[in-house]
Amino acid sequence: MSLFRAVRAVADAEGEGPVDWSAVGNAARAATEPGDLTLSEAEHQGYADDVADARDSIREAAGVDFDLPYSVQVQNRHHWIDANLATFERLLGPLEEQASLAPSLARSANTGSMALTLGFLANNVLGQYDPLLLGDGDHELYFVHPNIESVATVLDVDRDRFRRWIAFHEVAHAAEFGAAPWLGPHLENAMEETVSKLATGEFDREALGELNVTMTAVEGYAELIMDRAFDREYEDLRRKLDDRRRNVGPVSALIRRLLGFGMKREQYERGKEFFDAIADARGVAGAAVVWEDPANLPTDAELDDPDAWLARVA
């Protein structure tokens, strides 16, 4: 890690756009230790077995058929930055299109902000199911091995069991997008519309609310089927991970708040409560009805009133 190189990359930001994405990547990598990616044969096989077992168990528990992404990668932190840089650039494209020629100081500030964001995420993401929203290509599945190793050490939990738990969570997301081919385009359109309106100075609270409801359904359903499919004890993993998230330093806490990490935890909890109630009433397979059509997504009010959703849809 070289903070000097990171600062230099931001200071040297070039171009006419509000963000120099090449400098973002350079700065994020310079400020982030890549982490060790030396895996034993047993560790390589462990990732492969966990993903395959998660696929089979989730298919059976959820009653949905889906395929794993073509690409399943075990990465270091720099690999994760490289894999997500283009997604960030595509997502924020409408903002750049609306921006006029940016002064170099503003460009440096924007570039630094994005580099900080990517670097922070690269140090915290454990696994990621990537449907490649706003881009072309197959879906992908990533595991950031140095983060999985370091968090397992900090939490003082068995590394193999922790890695397997992360694999089940990410494969649960693959199940959702596999069961609902419309979900990727639906999220993509919602994100494009939201960012495009922000680019023109319009804050569409209703659109943002609908996007949050969809993501709550996505996270909640993944929690449901992961819990029902995972074949080992996991409550201690969740408790320790939640405790770690709450007990971070002030700078890390601020960044997490700015990046919406608290909202993501709320999505997990609120969405899981909704789907637990649906599964108790109709079975886990019955909860999959939500992915048959976009109209079957719960409304914000229905997330707190599962019986209303059941009366309308199931």
PDB file of N, CA, C and O in Angstrom, residues 67-103:
ATOM      1  N   ASP A  67     -28.851 -22.039 -12.752  1.00  0.00           N
ATOM      2  CA  ASP A  67     -27.479 -22.440 -13.035  1.00  0.00           C
ATOM      3  C   ASP A  67     -26.521 -21.477 -12.350  1.00  0.00           C
ATOM      4  O   ASP A  67     -26.842 -20.306 -12.128  1.00  0.00           O
ATOM      5  N   LEU A  68     -25.345 -21.974 -12.038  1.00  0.00           N
ATOM      6  CA  LEU A  68     -24.303 -21.113 -11.499  1.00  0.00           C
ATOM      7  C   LEU A  68     -23.752 -20.214 -12.594  1.00  0.00           C
ATOM      8  O   LEU A  68     -23.812 -20.561 -13.782  1.00  0.00           O
ATOM      9  N   PRO A  69     -23.227 -19.048 -12.221  1.00  0.00           N
ATOM     10  CA  PRO A  69     -22.583 -18.194 -13.227  1.00  0.00           C
ATOM     11  C   PRO A  69     -21.456 -18.928 -13.933  1.00  0.00           C
ATOM     12  O   PRO A  69     -20.822 -19.827 -13.371  1.00  0.00           O
ATOM     13  N   TYR A  70     -21.219 -18.544 -15.164  1.00  0.00           N
ATOM     14  CA  TYR A  70     -20.141 -19.158 -15.938  1.00  0.00           C
ATOM     15  C   TYR A  70     -18.793 -18.917 -15.273  1.00  0.00           C
ATOM     16  O   TYR A  70     -17.913 -19.760 -15.280  1.00  0.00           O
ATOM     17  N   SER A  71     -18.655 -17.731 -14.688  1.00  0.00           N
ATOM     18  CA  SER A  71     -17.380 -17.350 -14.073  1.00  0.00           C
ATOM     19  C   SER A  71     -17.507 -17.324 -12.553  1.00  0.00           C
ATOM     20  O   SER A  71     -18.326 -16.589 -12.012  1.00  0.00           O
ATOM     21  N   VAL A  72     -16.730 -18.174 -11.859  1.00  0.00           N
ATOM     22  CA  VAL A  72     -16.621 -18.153 -10.410  1.00  0.00           C
ATOM     23  C   VAL A  72     -15.154 -17.894 -10.092  1.00  0.00           C
ATOM     24  O   VAL A  72     -14.292 -18.704 -10.419  1.00  0.00           O
ATOM     25  N   GLN A  73     -14.877 -16.739  -9.473  1.00  0.00           N
ATOM     26  CA  GLN A  73     -13.493 -16.317  -9.278  1.00  0.00           C
ATOM     27  C   GLN A  73     -13.159 -16.158  -7.798  1.00  0.00           C
ATOM     28  O   GLN A  73     -13.967 -15.633  -7.028  1.00  0.00           O
ATOM     29  N   VAL A  74     -11.961 -16.603  -7.424  1.00  0.00           N
ATOM     30  CA  VAL A  74     -11.395 -16.302  -6.121  1.00  0.00           C
ATOM     31  C   VAL A  74     -10.383 -15.180  -6.346  1.00  0.00           C
ATOM     32  O   VAL A  74      -9.417 -15.341  -7.092  1.00  0.00           O
ATOM     33  N   GLN A  75     -10.624 -14.028  -5.730  1.00  0.00           N
ATOM     34  CA  GLN A  75      -9.880 -12.813  -6.052  1.00  0.00           C
ATOM     35  C   GLN A  75      -9.111 -12.280  -4.851  1.00  0.00           C
ATOM     36  O   GLN A  75      -9.402 -12.616  -3.706  1.00  0.00           O
ATOM     37  N   ASN A  76      -8.144 -11.385  -5.162  1.00  0.00           N
ATOM     38  CA  ASN A  76      -7.626 -10.517  -4.114  1.00  0.00           C
ATOM     39  C   ASN A  76      -8.325  -9.169  -4.227  1.00  0.00           C
ATOM     40  O   ASN A  76      -9.212  -8.983  -5.062  1.00  0.00           O
ATOM     41  N   ARG A  77      -7.959  -8.215  -3.401  1.00  0.00           N
ATOM     42  CA  ARG A  77      -8.678  -6.936  -3.366  1.00  0.00           C
ATOM     43  C   ARG A  77      -8.476  -6.127  -4.647  1.00  0.00           C
ATOM     44  O   ARG A  77      -9.390  -5.437  -5.093  1.00  0.00           O
ATOM     45  N   HIS A  78      -7.295  -6.193  -5.233  1.00  0.00           N
ATOM     46  CA  HIS A  78      -7.065  -5.464  -6.487  1.00  0.00           C
ATOM     47  C   HIS A  78      -7.892  -6.055  -7.618  1.00  0.00           C
ATOM     48  O   HIS A  78      -8.402  -5.316  -8.475  1.00  0.00           O
ATOM     49  N   HIS A  79      -8.043  -7.376  -7.640  1.00  0.00           N
ATOM     50  CA  HIS A  79      -8.892  -7.996  -8.650  1.00  0.00           C
ATOM     51  C   HIS A  79     -10.328  -7.481  -8.520  1.00  0.00           C
ATOM     52  O   HIS A  79     -11.000  -7.207  -9.514  1.00  0.00           O
ATOM     53  N   TRP A  80     -10.786  -7.355  -7.258  1.00  0.00           N
ATOM     54  CA  TRP A  80     -12.162  -6.892  -7.046  1.00  0.00           C
ATOM     55  C   TRP A  80     -12.328  -5.456  -7.546  1.00  0.00           C
ATOM     56  O   TRP A  80     -13.337  -5.119  -8.166  1.00  0.00           O
ATOM     57  N   ILE A  81     -11.353  -4.608  -7.275  1.00  0.00           N
ATOM     58  CA  ILE A  81     -11.406  -3.226  -7.765  1.00  0.00           C
ATOM     59  C   ILE A  81     -11.499  -3.219  -9.285  1.00  0.00           C
ATOM     60  O   ILE A  81     -12.339  -2.518  -9.875  1.00  0.00           O
ATOM     61  N   ASP A  82     -10.652  -3.994  -9.950  1.00  0.00           N
ATOM     62  CA  ASP A  82     -10.655  -4.031 -11.415  1.00  0.00           C
ATOM     63  C   ASP A  82     -11.988  -4.534 -11.954  1.00  0.00           C
ATOM     64  O   ASP A  82     -12.482  -4.038 -12.972  1.00  0.00           O
ATOM     65  N   ALA A  83     -12.582  -5.523 -11.281  1.00  0.00           N
ATOM     66  CA  ALA A  83     -13.834  -6.105 -11.755  1.00  0.00           C
ATOM     67  C   ALA A  83     -15.007  -5.147 -11.606  1.00  0.00           C
ATOM     68  O   ALA A  83     -15.982  -5.233 -12.355  1.00  0.00           O
ATOM     69  N   ASN A  84     -14.935  -4.228 -10.630  1.00  0.00           N
ATOM     70  CA  ASN A  84     -16.074  -3.352 -10.355  1.00  0.00           C
ATOM     71  C   ASN A  84     -15.907  -1.931 -10.882  1.00  0.00           C
ATOM     72  O   ASN A  84     -16.870  -1.162 -10.900  1.00  0.00           O
ATOM     73  N   LEU A  85     -14.722  -1.578 -11.318  1.00  0.00           N
ATOM     74  CA  LEU A  85     -14.473  -0.216 -11.779  1.00  0.00           C
ATOM     75  C   LEU A  85     -15.384   0.148 -12.953  1.00  0.00           C
ATOM     76  O   LEU A  85     -15.993   1.225 -12.969  1.00  0.00           O
ATOM     77  N   ALA A  86     -15.488  -0.748 -13.918  1.00  0.00           N
ATOM     78  CA  ALA A  86     -16.313  -0.458 -15.094  1.00  0.00           C
ATOM     79  C   ALA A  86     -17.790  -0.346 -14.731  1.00  0.00           C
ATOM     80  O   ALA A  86     -18.531   0.458 -15.322  1.00  0.00           O
ATOM     81  N   THR A  87     -18.238  -1.135 -13.749  1.00  0.00           N
ATOM     82  CA  THR A  87     -19.636  -1.060 -13.324  1.00  0.00           C
ATOM     83  C   THR A  87     -19.941   0.302 -12.718  1.00  0.00           C
ATOM     84  O   THR A  87     -20.981   0.914 -13.011  1.00  0.00           O
ATOM     85  N   PHE A  88     -19.053   0.801 -11.867  1.00  0.00           N
ATOM     86  CA  PHE A  88     -19.232   2.131 -11.286  1.00  0.00           C
ATOM     87  C   PHE A  88     -19.263   3.192 -12.388  1.00  0.00           C
ATOM     88  O   PHE A  88     -20.075   4.119 -12.345  1.00  0.00           O
ATOM     89  N   GLU A  89     -18.381   3.058 -13.357  1.00  0.00           N
ATOM     90  CA  GLU A  89     -18.329   4.047 -14.445  1.00  0.00           C
ATOM     91  C   GLU A  89     -19.620   4.031 -15.260  1.00  0.00           C
ATOM     92  O   GLU A  89     -20.158   5.088 -15.610  1.00  0.00           O
ATOM     93  N   ARG A  90     -20.128   2.836 -15.562  1.00  0.00           N
ATOM     94  CA  ARG A  90     -21.379   2.745 -16.327  1.00  0.00           C
ATOM     95  C   ARG A  90     -22.547   3.305 -15.521  1.00  0.00           C
ATOM     96  O   ARG A  90     -23.391   4.030 -16.038  1.00  0.00           O
ATOM     97  N   LEU A  91     -22.595   2.968 -14.242  1.00  0.00           N
ATOM     98  CA  LEU A  91     -23.706   3.403 -13.398  1.00  0.00           C
ATOM     99  C   LEU A  91     -23.784   4.918 -13.309  1.00  0.00           C
ATOM    100  O   LEU A  91     -24.873   5.509 -13.344  1.00  0.00           O
ATOM    101  N   LEU A  92     -22.616   5.569 -13.201  1.00  0.00           N
ATOM    102  CA  LEU A  92     -22.587   7.024 -13.035  1.00  0.00           C
ATOM    103  C   LEU A  92     -22.470   7.757 -14.358  1.00  0.00           C
ATOM    104  O   LEU A  92     -22.320   8.975 -14.379  1.00  0.00           O
ATOM    105  N   GLY A  93     -22.565   7.019 -15.467  1.00  0.00           N
ATOM    106  CA  GLY A  93     -22.447   7.637 -16.781  1.00  0.00           C
ATOM    107  C   GLY A  93     -23.395   8.806 -17.010  1.00  0.00           C
ATOM    108  O   GLY A  93     -22.978   9.860 -17.505  1.00  0.00           O
ATOM    109  N   PRO A  94     -24.709   8.667 -16.667  1.00  0.00           N
ATOM    110  CA  PRO A  94     -25.624   9.794 -16.880  1.00  0.00           C
ATOM    111  C   PRO A  94     -25.200  11.065 -16.154  1.00  0.00           C
ATOM    112  O   PRO A  94     -25.419  12.173 -16.647  1.00  0.00           O
ATOM    113  N   LEU A  95     -24.603  10.930 -14.974  1.00  0.00           N
ATOM    114  CA  LEU A  95     -24.138  12.108 -14.245  1.00  0.00           C
ATOM    115  C   LEU A  95     -23.019  12.802 -15.012  1.00  0.00           C
ATOM    116  O   LEU A  95     -22.960  14.030 -15.080  1.00  0.00           O
ATOM    117  N   GLU A  96     -22.141  12.000 -15.612  1.00  0.00           N
ATOM    118  CA  GLU A  96     -21.034  12.578 -16.359  1.00  0.00           C
ATOM    119  C   GLU A  96     -21.517  13.247 -17.637  1.00  0.00           C
ATOM    120  O   GLU A  96     -20.997  14.276 -18.054  1.00  0.00           O
ATOM    121  N   GLU A  97     -22.526  12.644 -18.276  1.00  0.00           N
ATOM    122  CA  GLU A  97     -23.048  13.208 -19.516  1.00  0.00           C
ATOM    123  C   GLU A  97     -23.677  14.578 -19.295  1.00  0.00           C
ATOM    124  O   GLU A  97     -23.646  15.444 -20.173  1.00  0.00           O
ATOM    125  N   GLN A  98     -24.259  14.779 -18.118  1.00  0.00           N
ATOM    126  CA  GLN A  98     -24.926  16.044 -17.828  1.00  0.00           C
ATOM    127  C   GLN A  98     -23.951  17.106 -17.315  1.00  0.00           C
ATOM    128  O   GLN A  98     -24.268  18.282 -17.307  1.00  0.00           O
ATOM    129  N   ALA A  99     -22.783  16.660 -16.887  1.00  0.00           N
ATOM    130  CA  ALA A  99     -21.836  17.616 -16.300  1.00  0.00           C
ATOM    131  C   ALA A  99     -21.142  18.431 -17.375  1.00  0.00           C
ATOM    132  O   ALA A  99     -20.815  17.937 -18.441  1.00  0.00           O
ATOM    133  N   SER A 100     -20.925  19.681 -17.084  1.00  0.00           N
ATOM    134  CA  SER A 100     -20.143  20.526 -17.982  1.00  0.00           C
ATOM    135  C   SER A 100     -18.667  20.314 -17.681  1.00  0.00           C
ATOM    136  O   SER A 100     -18.298  19.543 -16.802  1.00  0.00           O
ATOM    137  N   LEU A 101     -17.826  20.987 -18.428  1.00  0.00           N
ATOM    138  CA  LEU A 101     -16.383  20.865 -18.212  1.00  0.00           C
ATOM    139  C   LEU A 101     -16.062  21.149 -16.747  1.00  0.00           C
ATOM    140  O   LEU A 101     -16.378  22.206 -16.219  1.00  0.00           O
ATOM    141  N   ALA A 102     -15.471  20.164 -16.082  1.00  0.00           N
ATOM    142  CA  ALA A 102     -15.246  20.291 -14.638  1.00  0.00           C
ATOM    143  C   ALA A 102     -13.887  20.884 -14.359  1.00  0.00           C
ATOM    144  O   ALA A 102     -12.895  20.498 -14.963  1.00  0.00           O
ATOM    145  N   PRO A 103     -13.802  21.834 -13.447  1.00  0.00           N
ATOM    146  CA  PRO A 103     -12.489  22.343 -13.049  1.00  0.00           C
ATOM    147  C   PRO A 103     -11.644  21.207 -12.490  1.00  0.00           C
ATOM    148  O   PRO A 103     -12.155  20.233 -11.947  1.00  0.00           O
TER     149      PRO A 103
END
